[in-house]
Short mmCIF file of C-alpha atoms in Angstrom, two decimals:
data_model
loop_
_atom_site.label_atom_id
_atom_site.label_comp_id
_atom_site.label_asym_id
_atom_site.label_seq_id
_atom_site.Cartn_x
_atom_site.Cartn_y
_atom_site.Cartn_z
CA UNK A 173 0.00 0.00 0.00
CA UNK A 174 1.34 3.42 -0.89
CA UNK A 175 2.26 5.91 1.89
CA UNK A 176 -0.52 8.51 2.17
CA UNK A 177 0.18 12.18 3.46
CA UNK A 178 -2.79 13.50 5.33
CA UNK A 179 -3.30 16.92 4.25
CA UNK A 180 -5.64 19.50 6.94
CA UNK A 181 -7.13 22.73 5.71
CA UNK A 182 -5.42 24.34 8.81
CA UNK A 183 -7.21 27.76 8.24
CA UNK A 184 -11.07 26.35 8.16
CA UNK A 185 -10.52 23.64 10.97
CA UNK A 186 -8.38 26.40 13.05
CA UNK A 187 -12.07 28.53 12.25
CA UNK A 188 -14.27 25.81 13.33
CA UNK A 189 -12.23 24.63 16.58
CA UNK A 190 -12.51 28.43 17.70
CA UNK A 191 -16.09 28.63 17.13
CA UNK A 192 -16.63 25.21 19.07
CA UNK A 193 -14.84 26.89 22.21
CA UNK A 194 -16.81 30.11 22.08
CA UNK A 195 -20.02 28.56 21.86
CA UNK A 196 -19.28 25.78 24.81
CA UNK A 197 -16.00 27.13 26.51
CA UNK A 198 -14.83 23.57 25.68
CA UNK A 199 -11.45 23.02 24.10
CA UNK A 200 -11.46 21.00 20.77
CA UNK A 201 -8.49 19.93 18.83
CA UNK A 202 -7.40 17.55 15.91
CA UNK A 203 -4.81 14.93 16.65
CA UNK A 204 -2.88 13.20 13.22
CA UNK A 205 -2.97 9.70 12.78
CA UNK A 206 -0.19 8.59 14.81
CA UNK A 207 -1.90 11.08 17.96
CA UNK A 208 0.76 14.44 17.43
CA UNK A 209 -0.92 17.54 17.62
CA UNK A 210 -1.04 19.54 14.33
CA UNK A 211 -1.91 22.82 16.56
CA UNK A 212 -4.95 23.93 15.71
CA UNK A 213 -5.82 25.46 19.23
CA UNK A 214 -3.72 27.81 20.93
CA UNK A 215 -6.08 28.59 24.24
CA UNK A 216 -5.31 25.90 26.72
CA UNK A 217 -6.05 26.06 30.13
CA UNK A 218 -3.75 27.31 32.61
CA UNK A 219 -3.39 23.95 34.28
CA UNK A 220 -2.52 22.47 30.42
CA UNK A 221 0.13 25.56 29.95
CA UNK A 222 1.62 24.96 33.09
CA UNK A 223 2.73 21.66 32.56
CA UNK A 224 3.15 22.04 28.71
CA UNK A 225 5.79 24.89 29.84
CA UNK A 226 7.93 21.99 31.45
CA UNK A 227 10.05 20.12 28.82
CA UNK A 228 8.83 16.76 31.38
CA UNK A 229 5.21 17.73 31.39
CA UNK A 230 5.20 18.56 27.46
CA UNK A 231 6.63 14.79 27.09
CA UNK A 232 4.32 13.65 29.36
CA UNK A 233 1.08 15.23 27.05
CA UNK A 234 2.72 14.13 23.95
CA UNK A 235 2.99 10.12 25.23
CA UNK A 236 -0.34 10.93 26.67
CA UNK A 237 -2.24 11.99 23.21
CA UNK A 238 -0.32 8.46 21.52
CA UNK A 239 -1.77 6.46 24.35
CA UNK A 240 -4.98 7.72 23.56
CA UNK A 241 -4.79 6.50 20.11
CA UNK A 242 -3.64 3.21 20.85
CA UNK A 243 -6.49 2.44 23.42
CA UNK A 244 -9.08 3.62 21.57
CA UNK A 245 -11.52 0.68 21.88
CA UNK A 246 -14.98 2.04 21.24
CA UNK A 247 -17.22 0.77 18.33
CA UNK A 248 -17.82 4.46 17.13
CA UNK A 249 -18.01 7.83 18.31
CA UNK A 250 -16.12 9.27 21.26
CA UNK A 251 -14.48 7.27 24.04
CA UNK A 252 -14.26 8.85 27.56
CA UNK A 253 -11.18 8.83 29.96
CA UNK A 254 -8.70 10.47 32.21
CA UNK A 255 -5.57 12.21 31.02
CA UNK A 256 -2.23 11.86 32.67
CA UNK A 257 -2.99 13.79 35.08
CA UNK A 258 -6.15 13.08 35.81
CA UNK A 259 -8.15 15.83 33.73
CA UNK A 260 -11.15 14.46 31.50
CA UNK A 261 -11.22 14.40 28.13
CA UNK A 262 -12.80 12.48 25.04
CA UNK A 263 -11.73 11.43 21.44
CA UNK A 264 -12.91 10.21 18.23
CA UNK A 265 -11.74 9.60 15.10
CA UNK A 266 -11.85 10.70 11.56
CA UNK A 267 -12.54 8.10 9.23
CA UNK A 268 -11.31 7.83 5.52
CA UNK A 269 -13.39 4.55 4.63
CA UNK A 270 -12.23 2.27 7.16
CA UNK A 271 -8.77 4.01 7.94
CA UNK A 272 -8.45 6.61 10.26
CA UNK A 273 -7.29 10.28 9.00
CA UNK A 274 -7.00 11.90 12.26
CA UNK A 275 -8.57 11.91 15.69
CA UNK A 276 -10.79 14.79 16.89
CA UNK A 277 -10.42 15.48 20.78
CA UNK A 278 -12.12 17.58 23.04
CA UNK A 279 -11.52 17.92 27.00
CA UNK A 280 -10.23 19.76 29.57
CA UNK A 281 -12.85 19.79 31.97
CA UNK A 282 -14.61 18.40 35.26
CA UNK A 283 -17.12 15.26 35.53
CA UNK A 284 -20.03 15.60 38.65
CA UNK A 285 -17.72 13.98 40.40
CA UNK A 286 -17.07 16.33 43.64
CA UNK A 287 -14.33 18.93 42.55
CA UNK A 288 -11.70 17.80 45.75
CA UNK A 289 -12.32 14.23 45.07
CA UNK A 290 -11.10 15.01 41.48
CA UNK A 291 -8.10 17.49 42.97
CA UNK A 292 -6.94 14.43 44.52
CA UNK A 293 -6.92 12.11 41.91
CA UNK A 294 -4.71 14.67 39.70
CA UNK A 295 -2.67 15.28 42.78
CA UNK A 296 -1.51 12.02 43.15
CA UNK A 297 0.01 12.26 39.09
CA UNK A 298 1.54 14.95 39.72
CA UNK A 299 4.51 13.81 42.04
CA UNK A 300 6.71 15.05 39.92
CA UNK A 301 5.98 18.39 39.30
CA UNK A 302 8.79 20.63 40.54
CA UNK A 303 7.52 22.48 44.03
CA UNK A 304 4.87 19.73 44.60
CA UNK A 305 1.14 19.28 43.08
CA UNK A 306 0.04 22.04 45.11
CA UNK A 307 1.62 24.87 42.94
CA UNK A 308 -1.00 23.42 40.35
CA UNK A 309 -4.33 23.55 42.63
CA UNK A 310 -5.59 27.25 41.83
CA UNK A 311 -4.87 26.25 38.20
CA UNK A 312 -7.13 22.80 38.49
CA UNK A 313 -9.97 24.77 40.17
CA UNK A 314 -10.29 26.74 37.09
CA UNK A 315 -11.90 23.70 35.24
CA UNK A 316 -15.57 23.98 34.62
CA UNK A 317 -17.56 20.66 35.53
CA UNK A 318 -19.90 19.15 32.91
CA UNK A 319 -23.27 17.00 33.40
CA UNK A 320 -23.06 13.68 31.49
CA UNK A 321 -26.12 15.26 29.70
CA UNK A 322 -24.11 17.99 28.68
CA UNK A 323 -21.25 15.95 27.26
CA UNK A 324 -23.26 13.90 25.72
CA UNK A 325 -25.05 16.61 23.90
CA UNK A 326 -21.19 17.83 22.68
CA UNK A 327 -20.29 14.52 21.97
CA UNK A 328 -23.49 13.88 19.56
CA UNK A 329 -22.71 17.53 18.26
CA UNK A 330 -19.74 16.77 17.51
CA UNK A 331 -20.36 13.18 15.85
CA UNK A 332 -22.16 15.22 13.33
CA UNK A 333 -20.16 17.82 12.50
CA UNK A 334 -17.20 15.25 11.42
CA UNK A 335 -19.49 14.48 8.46
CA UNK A 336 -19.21 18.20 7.84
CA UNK A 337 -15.48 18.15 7.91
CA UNK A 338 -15.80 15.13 5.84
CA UNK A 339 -17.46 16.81 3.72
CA UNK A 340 -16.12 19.85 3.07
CA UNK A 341 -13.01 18.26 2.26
CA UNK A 342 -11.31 19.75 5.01
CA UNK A 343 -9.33 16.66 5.95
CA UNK A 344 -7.68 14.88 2.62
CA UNK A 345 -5.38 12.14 1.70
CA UNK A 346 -2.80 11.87 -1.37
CA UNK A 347 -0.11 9.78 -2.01
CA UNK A 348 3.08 11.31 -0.87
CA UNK A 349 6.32 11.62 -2.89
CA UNK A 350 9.85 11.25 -1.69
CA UNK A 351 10.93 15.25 -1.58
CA UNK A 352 6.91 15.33 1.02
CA UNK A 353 8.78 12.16 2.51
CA UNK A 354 11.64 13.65 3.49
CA UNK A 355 10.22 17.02 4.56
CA UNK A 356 7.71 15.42 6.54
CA UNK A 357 9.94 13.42 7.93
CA UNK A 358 12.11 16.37 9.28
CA UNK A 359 9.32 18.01 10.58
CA UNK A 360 8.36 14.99 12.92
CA UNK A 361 11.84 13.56 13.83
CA UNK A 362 13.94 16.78 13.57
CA UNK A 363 14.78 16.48 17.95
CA UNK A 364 16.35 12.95 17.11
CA UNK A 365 19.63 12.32 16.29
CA UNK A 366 19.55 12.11 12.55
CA UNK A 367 22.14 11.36 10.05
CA UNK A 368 22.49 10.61 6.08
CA UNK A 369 22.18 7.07 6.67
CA UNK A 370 19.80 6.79 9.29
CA UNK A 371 17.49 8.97 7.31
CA UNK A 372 18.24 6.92 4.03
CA UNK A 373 17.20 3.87 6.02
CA UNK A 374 13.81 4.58 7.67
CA UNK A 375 12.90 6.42 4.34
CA UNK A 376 14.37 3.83 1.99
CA UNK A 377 15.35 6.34 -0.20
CA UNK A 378 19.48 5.88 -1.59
CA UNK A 379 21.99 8.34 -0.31
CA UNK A 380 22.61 9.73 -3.49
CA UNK A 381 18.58 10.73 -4.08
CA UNK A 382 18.58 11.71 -0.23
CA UNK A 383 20.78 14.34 -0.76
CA UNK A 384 19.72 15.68 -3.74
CA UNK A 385 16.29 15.69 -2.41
CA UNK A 386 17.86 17.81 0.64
CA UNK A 387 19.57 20.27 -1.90
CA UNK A 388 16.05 20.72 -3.54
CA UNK A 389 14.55 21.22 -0.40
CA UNK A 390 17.37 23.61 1.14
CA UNK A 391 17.80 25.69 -2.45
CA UNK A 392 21.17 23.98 -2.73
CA UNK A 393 22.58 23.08 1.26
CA UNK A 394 22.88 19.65 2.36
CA UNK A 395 20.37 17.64 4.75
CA UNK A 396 22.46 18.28 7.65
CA UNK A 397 21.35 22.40 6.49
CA UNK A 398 17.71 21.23 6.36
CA UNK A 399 18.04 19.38 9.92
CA UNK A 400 19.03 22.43 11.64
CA UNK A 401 16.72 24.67 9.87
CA UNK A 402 13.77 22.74 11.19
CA UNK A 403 15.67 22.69 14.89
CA UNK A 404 16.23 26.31 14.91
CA UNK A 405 12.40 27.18 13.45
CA UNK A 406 11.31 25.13 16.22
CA UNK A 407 13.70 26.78 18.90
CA UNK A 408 12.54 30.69 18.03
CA UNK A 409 8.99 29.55 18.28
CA UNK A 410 9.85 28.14 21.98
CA UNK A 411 12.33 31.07 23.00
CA UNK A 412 9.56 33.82 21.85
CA UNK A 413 6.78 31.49 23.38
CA UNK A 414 8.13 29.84 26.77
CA UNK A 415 10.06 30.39 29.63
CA UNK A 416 11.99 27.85 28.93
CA UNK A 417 16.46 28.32 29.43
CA UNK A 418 17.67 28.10 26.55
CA UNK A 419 19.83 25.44 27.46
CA UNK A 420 16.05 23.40 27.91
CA UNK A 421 15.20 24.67 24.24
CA UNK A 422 18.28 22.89 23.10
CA UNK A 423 17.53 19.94 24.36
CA UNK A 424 14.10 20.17 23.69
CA UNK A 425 15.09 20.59 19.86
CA UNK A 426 17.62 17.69 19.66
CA UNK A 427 21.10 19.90 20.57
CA UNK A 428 22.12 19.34 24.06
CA UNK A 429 25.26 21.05 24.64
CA UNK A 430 24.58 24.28 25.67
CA UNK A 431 27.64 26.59 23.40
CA UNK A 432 27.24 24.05 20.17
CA UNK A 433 23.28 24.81 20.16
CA UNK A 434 24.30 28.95 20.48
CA UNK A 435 26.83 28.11 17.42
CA UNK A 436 24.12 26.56 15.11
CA UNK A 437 21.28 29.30 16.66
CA UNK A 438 23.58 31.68 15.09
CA UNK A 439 24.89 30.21 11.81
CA UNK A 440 21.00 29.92 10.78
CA UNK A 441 19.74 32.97 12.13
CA UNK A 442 22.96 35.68 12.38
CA UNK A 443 21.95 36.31 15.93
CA UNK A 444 22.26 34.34 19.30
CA UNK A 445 19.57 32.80 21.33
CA UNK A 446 19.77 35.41 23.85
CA UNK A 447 19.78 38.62 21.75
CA UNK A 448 16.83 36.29 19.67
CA UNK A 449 14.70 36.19 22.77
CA UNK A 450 15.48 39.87 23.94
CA UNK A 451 14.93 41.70 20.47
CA UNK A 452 12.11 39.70 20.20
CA UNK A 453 13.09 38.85 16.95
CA UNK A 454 10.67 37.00 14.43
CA UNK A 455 13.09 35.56 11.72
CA UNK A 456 16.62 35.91 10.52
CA UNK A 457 18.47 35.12 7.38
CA UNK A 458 20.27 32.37 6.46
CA UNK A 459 24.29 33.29 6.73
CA UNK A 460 27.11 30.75 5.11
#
């Protein structure tokens, strides 16, 4: 069977999710195939930030949303649970004929369940949350609680409205080539320690195609070029929107040491991470 790229109208199901949340103050979001998030919402909780802000806590959603897809067990429509740590959510998925295209999730909220009782249950995941659960408790008490009558009501709502999306066209398949191999490839493994012929292998794509694949993607630079371009895109996005140390984006984007990361941060961008994140800089060009 070929390999299929799934291809999202970002713009009308970015639309749609924000609509959902203004209408029912519940979050919504689309998960691809393999349970990554394509990030379609940007207004998570405070609770969700605050652990997303920790490179342990992002991990920790990320393994979470896979889990999700590997359990799902329901005969159709949306299967309930608890997150990671502890928070209730719901997901469904997308079919194209029999295969799913993506997952559609919605969550972040409170069952009838008596609001401490739930505060417990979260604060018992959270043992390793730096300054104990408790930093998190004025964060969890945001949460609104839904009746089962109201999430069912979503849940139906929602059932229908993936024939709309269906419909519309708004999630798509095609058969991918090797350059939308390679570049999707990058975009998903780019924090991994990559090289010419581990690339070449999990693609099955020849060296000598690889790299001129790479010098069509790059305008001319290698793949080791490309790699770094996709780390450093990735590490202005967190050093603009996070906390983070820089020494944590580094990590966080596959380049541990600390003075090697600042090297390649400026080779691809002219500037360092630090006068990146003070300047508030939004792109930089591409030096030799």
């Amino acid at each position: 069977m070929a390999e299929m790229n799934i291809l999202f109208d970002e713009e009308r199901l970015r639309k749609l999710i924000a609509n959902l949340n203004i209408l029912t103050g519940l979050p919504a979001n689309i998960l691809d195939p393999k349970g990554r998030d394509i990030n379609l919402f940007k207004g998570h909780p405070p609770f969700c930030r605050m652990l997303n802000d920790l490179p342990e806590g992002h991990e920790r959603c990320v393994a979470c949303d896979r889990c999700k897809i590997q359990h799902y067990t329901a005969e159709k429509g949306f299967q309930f649970y608890r997150c990671h740590a502890g928070i209730c959510e719901a997901i469904m998925p997308l079919f194209d004929k029999k295969r799913p295209l993506a997952y559609l999730v919605f969550g972040c909220y409170l069952d009838e369940t008596p609001v401490e009782e739930q505060w417990e249950v979260t604060r018992s995941r959270l043992d390793w949350y730096p300054g104990g659960a408790d930093a998190l408790r004025p964060a969890f008490f945001q949460f609104r609680q839904y009746s089962q009558q109201e999430l069912r009501a979503y849940a139906e709502t929602l059932e229908a409205l993936s024939a709309y999306i269906q419909l519309k066209g708004m999630i798509l398949t095609a058969e991918q080539t090797d350059l939308q191999k390679l570049e999707l490839y990058l975009d998903q493994h780019y924090m991994e320690k990559l090289s010419l012929a581990s690339v070449s292998q999990e693609l099955r794509i020849g060296r000598t195609k690889l790299c001129a694949l790479a010098k069509e993607l790059s305008g001319g630079r290698t793949l080791s070029h490309l790699i770094a371009q996709r780390r450093i895109g990735e590490a202005k996005r967190l050093l603009l929107q996070s906390g983070l140390p820089i020494s944590v984006v580094g990590e966080m984007v596959g380049i541990s040491d600390y003075n090697y990361f600042s090297k390649v941060f400026r080779s691809v961008t002219g500037v360092t991470p630090s006068a990146f994140r003070k300047n508030g800089l939004s792109g930089g060009g591409i030096s030799g």
